[in-house]
PDB file of C-alpha atoms in Angstrom:
ATOM      1  CA  ALA A  42      98.520  95.863 115.856  1.00 97.00           C
ATOM      2  CA  TYR A  43      99.689  96.694 119.352  1.00 98.00           C
ATOM      3  CA  ASN A  44     103.276  97.229 118.250  1.00 98.00           C
ATOM      4  CA  LYS A  45     102.117  99.600 115.518  1.00 97.00           C
ATOM      5  CA  ILE A  46     100.096 101.878 117.795  1.00 98.00           C
ATOM      6  CA  LYS A  47     101.709 101.589 121.247  1.00 98.00           C
ATOM      7  CA  GLU A  48     103.930 104.676 120.852  1.00 97.00           C
ATOM      8  CA  HIS A  49     100.906 106.886 120.251  1.00 97.00           C
ATOM      9  CA  ILE A  50      98.353 105.631 122.802  1.00 98.00           C
ATOM     10  CA  HIS A  51      98.068 105.464 126.574  1.00 98.00           C
ATOM     11  CA  ARG A  52      98.339 102.127 128.348  1.00 98.00           C
ATOM     12  CA  THR A  53      95.268 102.983 130.370  1.00 98.00           C
ATOM     13  CA  PRO A  54      95.022 102.014 134.047  1.00 98.00           C
ATOM     14  CA  ILE A  55      92.861  99.380 135.677  1.00 98.00           C
ATOM     15  CA  LEU A  56      91.158 100.703 138.816  1.00 98.00           C
ATOM     16  CA  THR A  57      89.235  98.943 141.581  1.00 98.00           C
ATOM     17  CA  SER A  58      86.544  99.867 144.100  1.00 98.00           C
ATOM     18  CA  GLN A  59      86.083  98.094 147.434  1.00 98.00           C
ATOM     19  CA  TYR A  60      82.565  99.521 147.668  1.00 98.00           C
ATOM     20  CA  LEU A  61      81.535  97.981 144.330  1.00 98.00           C
ATOM     21  CA  ASP A  62      83.253  94.702 145.198  1.00 98.00           C
ATOM     22  CA  ASP A  63      81.208  94.516 148.402  1.00 98.00           C
ATOM     23  CA  LEU A  64      78.032  95.505 146.575  1.00 98.00           C
ATOM     24  CA  SER A  65      78.471  92.890 143.839  1.00 97.00           C
ATOM     25  CA  GLY A  66      80.035  90.084 145.829  1.00 98.00           C
ATOM     26  CA  ALA A  67      82.769  89.879 143.186  1.00 97.00           C
ATOM     27  CA  GLN A  68      86.210  91.297 142.577  1.00 97.00           C
ATOM     28  CA  LEU A  69      85.797  93.929 139.867  1.00 98.00           C
ATOM     29  CA  PHE A  70      88.420  95.613 137.706  1.00 98.00           C
ATOM     30  CA  PHE A  71      87.716  98.663 135.548  1.00 98.00           C
ATOM     31  CA  LYS A  72      89.737  99.293 132.384  1.00 98.00           C
ATOM     32  CA  CYS A  73      89.627 103.103 132.181  1.00 98.00           C
ATOM     33  CA  GLU A  74      89.626 103.864 128.473  1.00 98.00           C
ATOM     34  CA  ASN A  75      88.069 107.218 129.345  1.00 97.00           C
ATOM     35  CA  PHE A  76      91.719 108.165 130.006  1.00 98.00           C
ATOM     36  CA  GLN A  77      92.723 107.140 126.465  1.00 98.00           C
ATOM     37  CA  LYS A  78      93.823 109.712 123.869  1.00 96.00           C
ATOM     38  CA  ILE A  79      90.712 111.621 122.678  1.00 95.00           C
ATOM     39  CA  GLY A  80      88.919 110.125 125.701  1.00 95.00           C
ATOM     40  CA  ALA A  81      87.873 106.767 124.250  1.00 97.00           C
ATOM     41  CA  PHE A  82      89.023 103.375 122.952  1.00 98.00           C
ATOM     42  CA  LYS A  83      88.167 104.534 119.413  1.00 98.00           C
ATOM     43  CA  MET A  84      91.689 105.950 119.171  1.00 98.00           C
ATOM     44  CA  ARG A  85      93.098 102.427 118.976  1.00 98.00           C
ATOM     45  CA  GLY A  86      91.128 101.311 115.930  1.00 98.00           C
ATOM     46  CA  ALA A  87      91.380 104.546 113.974  1.00 98.00           C
ATOM     47  CA  LEU A  88      95.124 104.764 114.541  1.00 98.00           C
ATOM     48  CA  HIS A  89      95.706 101.161 113.478  1.00 98.00           C
ATOM     49  CA  ALA A  90      93.654 101.738 110.319  1.00 98.00           C
ATOM     50  CA  VAL A  91      95.742 104.787 109.430  1.00 98.00           C
ATOM     51  CA  LEU A  92      99.133 103.265 110.262  1.00 98.00           C
ATOM     52  CA  THR A  93      98.474 100.117 108.200  1.00 97.00           C
ATOM     53  CA  THR A  94      97.570 102.083 105.071  1.00 97.00           C
ATOM     54  CA  PRO A  95     100.186 101.980 102.251  1.00 96.00           C
ATOM     55  CA  LYS A  96     102.183 105.211 101.857  1.00 94.00           C
ATOM     56  CA  ASP A  97     100.816 106.049  98.415  1.00 94.00           C
ATOM     57  CA  GLU A  98      97.279 105.932  99.784  1.00 96.00           C
ATOM     58  CA  LEU A  99      98.232 107.530 103.104  1.00 96.00           C
ATOM     59  CA  LYS A 100      99.052 110.873 101.506  1.00 95.00           C
ATOM     60  CA  LYS A 101      95.550 111.084  99.973  1.00 97.00           C
ATOM     61  CA  GLY A 102      94.039 111.204 103.453  1.00 98.00           C
ATOM     62  CA  PHE A 103      91.101 109.537 105.162  1.00 98.00           C
ATOM     63  CA  VAL A 104      87.375 110.090 105.354  1.00 98.00           C
ATOM     64  CA  THR A 105      84.625 108.956 107.701  1.00 98.00           C
ATOM     65  CA  HIS A 106      81.191 109.952 108.968  1.00 95.00           C
ATOM     66  CA  SER A 107      80.802 110.298 112.712  1.00 91.00           C
ATOM     67  CA  SER A 108      79.443 112.771 115.229  1.00 84.00           C
ATOM     68  CA  GLY A 109      81.448 111.439 118.148  1.00 86.00           C
ATOM     69  CA  ASN A 110      84.622 109.734 119.281  1.00 94.00           C
ATOM     70  CA  HIS A 111      85.496 108.034 115.986  1.00 96.00           C
ATOM     71  CA  ALA A 112      85.554 111.438 114.305  1.00 96.00           C
ATOM     72  CA  GLN A 113      88.033 112.778 116.846  1.00 96.00           C
ATOM     73  CA  ALA A 114      90.070 109.575 116.749  1.00 98.00           C
ATOM     74  CA  LEU A 115      90.479 109.590 112.968  1.00 98.00           C
ATOM     75  CA  ALA A 116      91.360 113.283 112.971  1.00 98.00           C
ATOM     76  CA  ARG A 117      94.057 112.713 115.602  1.00 97.00           C
ATOM     77  CA  ALA A 118      95.346 109.562 113.859  1.00 98.00           C
ATOM     78  CA  ALA A 119      95.670 111.435 110.564  1.00 98.00           C
ATOM     79  CA  GLN A 120      97.475 114.249 112.383  1.00 98.00           C
ATOM     80  CA  ILE A 121      99.982 111.729 113.802  1.00 97.00           C
ATOM     81  CA  ALA A 122     100.523 110.292 110.306  1.00 97.00           C
ATOM     82  CA  LYS A 123     100.901 113.804 108.863  1.00 97.00           C
ATOM     83  CA  THR A 124      97.995 113.466 106.476  1.00 98.00           C
ATOM     84  CA  THR A 125      94.439 114.786 106.165  1.00 98.00           C
ATOM     85  CA  ALA A 126      91.199 113.610 107.774  1.00 98.00           C
ATOM     86  CA  TYR A 127      87.905 114.556 106.116  1.00 98.00           C
ATOM     87  CA  ILE A 128      85.157 114.203 108.707  1.00 98.00           C
ATOM     88  CA  VAL A 129      81.473 114.253 107.755  1.00 97.00           C
ATOM     89  CA  MET A 130      79.305 115.271 110.706  1.00 96.00           C
ATOM     90  CA  PRO A 131      75.542 115.911 110.938  1.00 93.00           C
ATOM     91  CA  LYS A 132      74.439 119.533 111.238  1.00 92.00           C
ATOM     92  CA  GLY A 133      73.074 118.855 114.720  1.00 87.00           C
ATOM     93  CA  ALA A 134      76.371 117.500 116.084  1.00 89.00           C
ATOM     94  CA  PRO A 135      77.412 119.047 119.423  1.00 90.00           C
ATOM     95  CA  ALA A 136      79.526 122.144 118.845  1.00 92.00           C
ATOM     96  CA  ILE A 137      82.143 120.931 121.330  1.00 93.00           C
ATOM     97  CA  LYS A 138      82.698 117.762 119.271  1.00 92.00           C
ATOM     98  CA  VAL A 139      82.982 119.693 116.015  1.00 95.00           C
ATOM     99  CA  LYS A 140      85.505 121.975 117.716  1.00 95.00           C
ATOM    100  CA  ALA A 141      87.464 118.972 118.994  1.00 95.00           C
ATOM    101  CA  VAL A 142      87.680 117.414 115.519  1.00 96.00           C
ATOM    102  CA  LYS A 143      88.911 120.709 114.062  1.00 96.00           C
ATOM    103  CA  GLY A 144      91.357 120.998 116.945  1.00 96.00           C
ATOM    104  CA  TYR A 145      92.970 117.747 115.822  1.00 96.00           C
ATOM    105  CA  GLY A 146      93.275 119.104 112.294  1.00 96.00           C
ATOM    106  CA  GLY A 147      90.214 117.422 110.806  1.00 97.00           C
ATOM    107  CA  GLN A 148      88.413 119.060 107.886  1.00 97.00           C
ATOM    108  CA  VAL A 149      84.732 119.020 108.834  1.00 97.00           C
ATOM    109  CA  THR A 150      81.889 118.839 106.310  1.00 97.00           C
ATOM    110  CA  LEU A 151      78.372 119.143 107.726  1.00 96.00           C
ATOM    111  CA  CYS A 152      75.515 117.148 106.218  1.00 96.00           C
ATOM    112  CA  GLU A 153      71.872 116.367 106.881  1.00 94.00           C
ATOM    113  CA  ASN A 154      71.217 114.086 109.858  1.00 88.00           C
ATOM    114  CA  SER A 155      70.470 110.914 107.902  1.00 89.00           C
ATOM    115  CA  GLU A 156      72.511 107.864 107.027  1.00 86.00           C
ATOM    116  CA  GLN A 157      71.944 108.415 103.314  1.00 92.00           C
ATOM    117  CA  SER A 158      73.248 111.979 103.498  1.00 95.00           C
ATOM    118  CA  ARG A 159      76.341 110.911 105.439  1.00 93.00           C
ATOM    119  CA  ILE A 160      77.168 108.162 102.934  1.00 94.00           C
ATOM    120  CA  GLU A 161      76.572 110.408  99.919  1.00 96.00           C
ATOM    121  CA  THR A 162      78.706 113.215 101.383  1.00 97.00           C
ATOM    122  CA  CYS A 163      81.548 110.794 102.127  1.00 97.00           C
ATOM    123  CA  GLN A 164      81.365 109.465  98.576  1.00 97.00           C
ATOM    124  CA  GLN A 165      81.570 112.989  97.168  1.00 97.00           C
ATOM    125  CA  ILE A 166      84.745 113.603  99.180  1.00 98.00           C
ATOM    126  CA  ILE A 167      86.210 110.255  98.091  1.00 97.00           C
ATOM    127  CA  ASP A 168      85.472 111.104  94.436  1.00 97.00           C
ATOM    128  CA  GLN A 169      87.262 114.456  94.846  1.00 97.00           C
ATOM    129  CA  THR A 170      90.252 113.340  96.934  1.00 97.00           C
ATOM    130  CA  GLN A 171      90.597 109.531  96.589  1.00 97.00           C
ATOM    131  CA  ALA A 172      90.800 109.478 100.397  1.00 98.00           C
ATOM    132  CA  THR A 173      90.476 106.105 102.172  1.00 98.00           C
ATOM    133  CA  PHE A 174      87.190 105.483 103.983  1.00 98.00           C
ATOM    134  CA  VAL A 175      87.561 104.254 107.578  1.00 98.00           C
ATOM    135  CA  HIS A 176      84.392 102.702 108.985  1.00 96.00           C
ATOM    136  CA  PRO A 177      83.861 103.271 112.726  1.00 94.00           C
ATOM    137  CA  TYR A 178      83.622  99.537 113.464  1.00 95.00           C
ATOM    138  CA  ASP A 179      82.884  97.323 110.426  1.00 94.00           C
ATOM    139  CA  SER A 180      86.543  96.969 109.432  1.00 96.00           C
ATOM    140  CA  ASP A 181      89.180  94.297 110.062  1.00 98.00           C
ATOM    141  CA  VAL A 182      91.952  96.821 110.756  1.00 98.00           C
ATOM    142  CA  VAL A 183      89.748  98.832 113.129  1.00 98.00           C
ATOM    143  CA  ILE A 184      88.706  95.667 115.000  1.00 98.00           C
ATOM    144  CA  LEU A 185      92.354  94.608 115.388  1.00 98.00           C
ATOM    145  CA  GLY A 186      93.150  98.032 116.804  1.00 98.00           C
ATOM    146  CA  GLN A 187      90.322  97.767 119.324  1.00 98.00           C
ATOM    147  CA  ALA A 188      91.591  94.286 120.306  1.00 98.00           C
ATOM    148  CA  THR A 189      94.654  95.915 121.861  1.00 98.00           C
ATOM    149  CA  CYS A 190      92.513  97.105 124.766  1.00 98.00           C
ATOM    150  CA  ALA A 191      91.720  93.566 125.949  1.00 98.00           C
ATOM    151  CA  LYS A 192      95.329  92.544 125.263  1.00 98.00           C
ATOM    152  CA  GLU A 193      96.407  95.122 127.837  1.00 98.00           C
ATOM    153  CA  ILE A 194      93.747  93.928 130.269  1.00 98.00           C
ATOM    154  CA  TYR A 195      95.064  90.359 130.257  1.00 98.00           C
ATOM    155  CA  GLU A 196      98.613  91.616 130.789  1.00 98.00           C
ATOM    156  CA  GLN A 197      97.553  93.861 133.676  1.00 97.00           C
ATOM    157  CA  CYS A 198      95.022  91.525 135.241  1.00 95.00           C
ATOM    158  CA  PRO A 199      95.522  87.852 134.312  1.00 92.00           C
ATOM    159  CA  ALA A 200      93.169  84.958 135.095  1.00 92.00           C
ATOM    160  CA  LEU A 201      89.892  86.841 134.819  1.00 97.00           C
ATOM    161  CA  ASP A 202      86.698  84.781 135.011  1.00 98.00           C
ATOM    162  CA  ASP A 203      84.680  87.208 132.885  1.00 98.00           C
ATOM    163  CA  LEU A 204      85.246  90.206 130.652  1.00 98.00           C
ATOM    164  CA  ILE A 205      82.172  92.442 130.344  1.00 98.00           C
ATOM    165  CA  CYS A 206      82.365  94.589 127.229  1.00 98.00           C
ATOM    166  CA  PRO A 207      79.901  97.191 125.913  1.00 96.00           C
ATOM    167  CA  VAL A 208      78.659  96.538 122.390  1.00 95.00           C
ATOM    168  CA  GLY A 209      77.459  99.300 120.092  1.00 90.00           C
ATOM    169  CA  GLY A 210      78.660  98.850 116.536  1.00 91.00           C
ATOM    170  CA  GLY A 211      80.660  95.804 117.598  1.00 94.00           C
ATOM    171  CA  GLY A 212      84.264  96.835 116.932  1.00 97.00           C
ATOM    172  CA  LEU A 213      85.411  96.729 120.556  1.00 98.00           C
ATOM    173  CA  ALA A 214      83.361  93.596 121.211  1.00 98.00           C
ATOM    174  CA  SER A 215      84.828  91.745 118.211  1.00 97.00           C
ATOM    175  CA  GLY A 216      88.352  92.818 119.100  1.00 98.00           C
ATOM    176  CA  SER A 217      87.888  91.817 122.732  1.00 98.00           C
ATOM    177  CA  ILE A 218      86.719  88.349 121.707  1.00 98.00           C
ATOM    178  CA  LEU A 219      89.729  87.917 119.394  1.00 98.00           C
ATOM    179  CA  ALA A 220      92.136  89.035 122.119  1.00 98.00           C
ATOM    180  CA  THR A 221      90.479  86.727 124.647  1.00 98.00           C
ATOM    181  CA  LYS A 222      90.871  83.722 122.352  1.00 98.00           C
ATOM    182  CA  ALA A 223      94.539  84.607 121.913  1.00 97.00           C
ATOM    183  CA  PHE A 224      95.581  85.669 125.411  1.00 97.00           C
ATOM    184  CA  SER A 225      93.038  84.335 127.935  1.00 98.00           C
ATOM    185  CA  PRO A 226      90.968  81.539 126.360  1.00 97.00           C
ATOM    186  CA  THR A 227      89.426  80.441 129.682  1.00 97.00           C
ATOM    187  CA  THR A 228      87.836  83.881 130.197  1.00 98.00           C
ATOM    188  CA  ARG A 229      84.173  84.255 129.266  1.00 98.00           C
ATOM    189  CA  VAL A 230      83.241  87.368 127.268  1.00 98.00           C
ATOM    190  CA  ILE A 231      79.889  88.958 128.100  1.00 97.00           C
ATOM    191  CA  LEU A 232      78.569  91.722 125.853  1.00 97.00           C
ATOM    192  CA  ALA A 233      76.344  94.419 127.353  1.00 97.00           C
ATOM    193  CA  GLU A 234      74.030  96.805 125.503  1.00 94.00           C
ATOM    194  CA  PRO A 235      70.967  98.957 126.261  1.00 92.00           C
ATOM    195  CA  LYS A 236      67.721  96.999 126.350  1.00 89.00           C
ATOM    196  CA  ASN A 237      66.043  99.315 123.825  1.00 88.00           C
ATOM    197  CA  ALA A 238      68.986  99.145 121.413  1.00 90.00           C
ATOM    198  CA  ASP A 239      69.623  95.409 121.506  1.00 92.00           C
ATOM    199  CA  ASP A 240      70.431  94.796 117.850  1.00 92.00           C
ATOM    200  CA  ALA A 241      73.504  92.722 118.749  1.00 93.00           C
ATOM    201  CA  TYR A 242      71.472  90.511 121.089  1.00 94.00           C
ATOM    202  CA  GLN A 243      68.660  90.125 118.554  1.00 93.00           C
ATOM    203  CA  SER A 244      71.099  89.390 115.729  1.00 93.00           C
ATOM    204  CA  PHE A 245      73.011  86.868 117.832  1.00 92.00           C
ATOM    205  CA  THR A 246      69.931  84.972 118.984  1.00 94.00           C
ATOM    206  CA  GLN A 247      68.114  85.029 115.618  1.00 95.00           C
ATOM    207  CA  LYS A 248      71.281  84.238 113.602  1.00 95.00           C
ATOM    208  CA  LYS A 249      70.784  87.095 111.142  1.00 94.00           C
ATOM    209  CA  HIS A 250      71.887  90.720 110.984  1.00 90.00           C
ATOM    210  CA  LEU A 251      69.149  92.931 112.423  1.00 90.00           C
ATOM    211  CA  LYS A 252      69.060  96.679 112.955  1.00 85.00           C
ATOM    212  CA  VAL A 253      67.283  98.811 115.537  1.00 81.00           C
ATOM    213  CA  ILE A 254      65.580 101.830 113.991  1.00 78.00           C
ATOM    214  CA  ARG A 255      65.627 104.960 116.201  1.00 77.00           C
ATOM    215  CA  PRO A 256      66.796 103.237 119.393  1.00 78.00           C
ATOM    216  CA  ASN A 257      65.309 104.833 122.517  1.00 80.00           C
ATOM    217  CA  THR A 258      68.061 104.594 125.120  1.00 77.00           C
TER     218      THR A 258
END
């Protein structure tokens, strides 16, 4: 995965802060994916998904629903691969994000702000174009792309005691765990999420897939 995407992404820096080290009583290292292309780690997964797609499917383009970084990432990845990205965004999406997606060449379709509307609109586009759907996180190829972030961390900063990773949908978290098993098996992975949107924690402890409805973060 890393070899496929490395030409098109930044190897983002790891920064430190003496103040935060003193405050925490630990030596902290910050992997700055805010300096990644499109401003987020999402570029890794979307690009890997696009670049692993067979050529006959590649030319039909890609579709996803997202109001944020995954939308921009898929649009940019499709631009790199010289194909089309169809991005379904809710009508209330921030104008700056819609503009960013269009700036990367994405074709934006606005829909109602509900999961059902997003799914139905994506399906309509797939029926019309035969484009490949790229899920923001629930996808093997996306997870493998996100795993390249932790791979870089262990190359830049070996022998870490702990890796603290944010968990939203779970793509970065899953990839980070895979990379840790492969490249730094003695490191402990800790997943962090907002207390009022703790679906990963609840699912993990109750051993079944749970969702948080309207998380108040």
